[in-house]
Amino acid sequence: NHPHIQPVRDLQIRNERERSGRFFVDGYRFVNNAFTRGYHIERVIVAPALSKCPKQFVIKLRKKGVPVSFVTPDVYKSIGTSEDVQGI
Protein backbone atom coordinates (compact mmCIF):
# COMPACT_ATOMS: atom_id res chain seq x y z
CA ASN A 1 0.00 0.00 0.00
CA HIS A 2 1.46 3.29 -1.11
CA PRO A 3 0.55 6.21 1.20
CA HIS A 4 -0.15 8.60 -1.67
CA ILE A 5 -2.54 6.36 -3.60
CA GLN A 6 -5.72 6.36 -1.49
CA PRO A 7 -6.10 10.15 -1.59
CA VAL A 8 -5.87 9.96 -5.39
CA ARG A 9 -8.43 7.15 -5.51
CA ASP A 10 -10.74 9.32 -3.40
CA LEU A 11 -10.66 11.93 -6.18
CA GLN A 12 -12.64 9.54 -8.38
CA ILE A 13 -15.63 10.68 -6.31
CA ARG A 14 -17.05 13.99 -7.50
CA ASN A 15 -17.95 15.19 -4.01
CA GLU A 16 -14.35 14.66 -2.89
CA ARG A 17 -13.00 16.65 -5.84
CA GLU A 18 -15.40 19.49 -5.09
CA ARG A 19 -14.71 19.38 -1.34
CA SER A 20 -10.94 19.33 -1.69
CA GLY A 21 -10.56 21.47 -4.81
CA ARG A 22 -8.12 18.86 -6.14
CA PHE A 23 -8.21 16.64 -9.19
CA PHE A 24 -6.17 13.96 -10.94
CA VAL A 25 -4.95 14.14 -14.52
CA ASP A 26 -3.49 11.26 -16.50
CA GLY A 27 -1.11 11.81 -19.36
CA TYR A 28 2.18 13.47 -20.13
CA ARG A 29 0.57 16.22 -22.21
CA PHE A 30 -1.79 17.25 -19.40
CA VAL A 31 0.89 17.16 -16.72
CA ASN A 32 3.34 19.04 -18.94
CA ASN A 33 0.74 21.73 -19.72
CA ALA A 34 -0.04 22.21 -16.04
CA PHE A 35 3.66 22.40 -15.21
CA THR A 36 4.61 24.85 -17.95
CA ARG A 37 1.64 27.09 -17.13
CA GLY A 38 2.68 27.31 -13.50
CA TYR A 39 -0.12 25.34 -11.86
CA HIS A 40 0.65 23.90 -8.44
CA ILE A 41 1.30 20.18 -8.80
CA GLU A 42 0.91 18.43 -5.49
CA ARG A 43 2.45 15.15 -6.62
CA VAL A 44 3.21 13.23 -9.79
CA ILE A 45 2.64 9.49 -9.80
CA VAL A 46 4.54 7.52 -12.43
CA ALA A 47 4.38 3.90 -13.51
CA PRO A 48 7.61 3.68 -15.54
CA ALA A 49 6.49 0.51 -17.32
CA LEU A 50 3.40 2.33 -18.68
CA SER A 51 4.71 5.84 -19.19
CA LYS A 52 5.97 7.11 -22.50
CA CYS A 53 6.91 10.50 -21.09
CA PRO A 54 10.55 11.53 -21.40
CA LYS A 55 12.63 10.61 -18.36
CA GLN A 56 14.10 14.11 -18.51
CA PHE A 57 10.65 15.53 -17.80
CA VAL A 58 10.39 13.58 -14.55
CA ILE A 59 13.91 14.72 -13.62
CA LYS A 60 12.92 18.33 -14.33
CA LEU A 61 9.83 18.01 -12.12
CA ARG A 62 11.91 16.66 -9.25
CA LYS A 63 14.50 19.44 -9.64
CA LYS A 64 11.66 21.98 -9.36
CA GLY A 65 10.54 20.38 -6.11
CA VAL A 66 7.56 18.40 -7.37
CA PRO A 67 7.28 15.17 -5.39
CA VAL A 68 7.33 12.10 -7.65
CA SER A 69 6.11 8.67 -6.59
CA PHE A 70 6.90 5.58 -8.62
CA VAL A 71 4.36 2.75 -8.62
CA THR A 72 3.69 -0.52 -10.41
CA PRO A 73 1.40 -0.65 -13.44
CA ASP A 74 -1.34 -2.37 -11.41
CA VAL A 75 -1.30 0.34 -8.77
CA TYR A 76 -1.39 3.05 -11.41
CA LYS A 77 -4.28 1.39 -13.22
CA SER A 78 -6.21 1.39 -9.93
CA ILE A 79 -6.17 5.20 -9.90
CA GLY A 80 -6.60 5.80 -13.63
CA THR A 81 -9.83 7.27 -14.91
CA SER A 82 -9.83 5.42 -18.23
CA GLU A 83 -8.82 2.03 -19.54
CA ASP A 84 -6.02 3.59 -21.57
CA VAL A 85 -3.92 4.99 -18.72
CA GLN A 86 -0.70 6.71 -19.69
CA GLY A 87 1.40 6.07 -16.61
CA ILE A 88 1.97 9.66 -15.49
mmCIF file of C-alpha atoms in Angstrom:
data_model
loop_
_atom_site.group_PDB
_atom_site.id
_atom_site.type_symbol
_atom_site.label_atom_id
_atom_site.label_comp_id
_atom_site.label_asym_id
_atom_site.label_seq_id
_atom_site.Cartn_x
_atom_site.Cartn_y
_atom_site.Cartn_z
ATOM 1 C CA ASN A 1 0.000 0.000 0.000
ATOM 2 C CA HIS A 2 1.463 3.290 -1.113
ATOM 3 C CA PRO A 3 0.553 6.211 1.201
ATOM 4 C CA HIS A 4 -0.155 8.601 -1.671
ATOM 5 C CA ILE A 5 -2.537 6.363 -3.597
ATOM 6 C CA GLN A 6 -5.719 6.355 -1.488
ATOM 7 C CA PRO A 7 -6.103 10.153 -1.588
ATOM 8 C CA VAL A 8 -5.868 9.958 -5.388
ATOM 9 C CA ARG A 9 -8.434 7.150 -5.507
ATOM 10 C CA ASP A 10 -10.739 9.321 -3.404
ATOM 11 C CA LEU A 11 -10.661 11.925 -6.182
ATOM 12 C CA GLN A 12 -12.641 9.540 -8.382
ATOM 13 C CA ILE A 13 -15.635 10.677 -6.310
ATOM 14 C CA ARG A 14 -17.046 13.994 -7.504
ATOM 15 C CA ASN A 15 -17.950 15.193 -4.006
ATOM 16 C CA GLU A 16 -14.350 14.657 -2.886
ATOM 17 C CA ARG A 17 -13.001 16.653 -5.837
ATOM 18 C CA GLU A 18 -15.396 19.492 -5.086
ATOM 19 C CA ARG A 19 -14.711 19.379 -1.344
ATOM 20 C CA SER A 20 -10.937 19.330 -1.689
ATOM 21 C CA GLY A 21 -10.564 21.472 -4.813
ATOM 22 C CA ARG A 22 -8.124 18.860 -6.135
ATOM 23 C CA PHE A 23 -8.209 16.638 -9.191
ATOM 24 C CA PHE A 24 -6.174 13.965 -10.938
ATOM 25 C CA VAL A 25 -4.949 14.145 -14.522
ATOM 26 C CA ASP A 26 -3.495 11.256 -16.495
ATOM 27 C CA GLY A 27 -1.109 11.812 -19.359
ATOM 28 C CA TYR A 28 2.181 13.475 -20.131
ATOM 29 C CA ARG A 29 0.572 16.220 -22.213
ATOM 30 C CA PHE A 30 -1.785 17.253 -19.401
ATOM 31 C CA VAL A 31 0.894 17.160 -16.720
ATOM 32 C CA ASN A 32 3.338 19.040 -18.938
ATOM 33 C CA ASN A 33 0.737 21.727 -19.720
ATOM 34 C CA ALA A 34 -0.039 22.212 -16.044
ATOM 35 C CA PHE A 35 3.656 22.397 -15.207
ATOM 36 C CA THR A 36 4.612 24.850 -17.952
ATOM 37 C CA ARG A 37 1.638 27.086 -17.126
ATOM 38 C CA GLY A 38 2.679 27.308 -13.497
ATOM 39 C CA TYR A 39 -0.120 25.340 -11.855
ATOM 40 C CA HIS A 40 0.647 23.905 -8.445
ATOM 41 C CA ILE A 41 1.299 20.180 -8.803
ATOM 42 C CA GLU A 42 0.906 18.433 -5.489
ATOM 43 C CA ARG A 43 2.453 15.149 -6.616
ATOM 44 C CA VAL A 44 3.210 13.228 -9.790
ATOM 45 C CA ILE A 45 2.641 9.490 -9.799
ATOM 46 C CA VAL A 46 4.538 7.524 -12.428
ATOM 47 C CA ALA A 47 4.383 3.905 -13.511
ATOM 48 C CA PRO A 48 7.611 3.678 -15.545
ATOM 49 C CA ALA A 49 6.492 0.512 -17.321
ATOM 50 C CA LEU A 50 3.398 2.327 -18.680
ATOM 51 C CA SER A 51 4.709 5.839 -19.187
ATOM 52 C CA LYS A 52 5.970 7.111 -22.498
ATOM 53 C CA CYS A 53 6.910 10.498 -21.086
ATOM 54 C CA PRO A 54 10.547 11.527 -21.402
ATOM 55 C CA LYS A 55 12.634 10.612 -18.358
ATOM 56 C CA GLN A 56 14.103 14.109 -18.514
ATOM 57 C CA PHE A 57 10.647 15.531 -17.796
ATOM 58 C CA VAL A 58 10.394 13.577 -14.548
ATOM 59 C CA ILE A 59 13.907 14.720 -13.623
ATOM 60 C CA LYS A 60 12.923 18.333 -14.329
ATOM 61 C CA LEU A 61 9.827 18.007 -12.123
ATOM 62 C CA ARG A 62 11.912 16.657 -9.254
ATOM 63 C CA LYS A 63 14.496 19.436 -9.642
ATOM 64 C CA LYS A 64 11.664 21.981 -9.362
ATOM 65 C CA GLY A 65 10.539 20.375 -6.108
ATOM 66 C CA VAL A 66 7.562 18.397 -7.369
ATOM 67 C CA PRO A 67 7.279 15.165 -5.392
ATOM 68 C CA VAL A 68 7.330 12.103 -7.652
ATOM 69 C CA SER A 69 6.113 8.667 -6.593
ATOM 70 C CA PHE A 70 6.902 5.578 -8.622
ATOM 71 C CA VAL A 71 4.362 2.747 -8.622
ATOM 72 C CA THR A 72 3.690 -0.523 -10.414
ATOM 73 C CA PRO A 73 1.397 -0.653 -13.444
ATOM 74 C CA ASP A 74 -1.336 -2.374 -11.406
ATOM 75 C CA VAL A 75 -1.299 0.341 -8.768
ATOM 76 C CA TYR A 76 -1.389 3.054 -11.414
ATOM 77 C CA LYS A 77 -4.283 1.394 -13.220
ATOM 78 C CA SER A 78 -6.214 1.390 -9.930
ATOM 79 C CA ILE A 79 -6.174 5.203 -9.901
ATOM 80 C CA GLY A 80 -6.603 5.800 -13.629
ATOM 81 C CA THR A 81 -9.830 7.272 -14.912
ATOM 82 C CA SER A 82 -9.833 5.420 -18.226
ATOM 83 C CA GLU A 83 -8.825 2.031 -19.537
ATOM 84 C CA ASP A 84 -6.020 3.592 -21.572
ATOM 85 C CA VAL A 85 -3.916 4.985 -18.722
ATOM 86 C CA GLN A 86 -0.696 6.710 -19.694
ATOM 87 C CA GLY A 87 1.402 6.065 -16.612
ATOM 88 C CA ILE A 88 1.966 9.664 -15.488
#
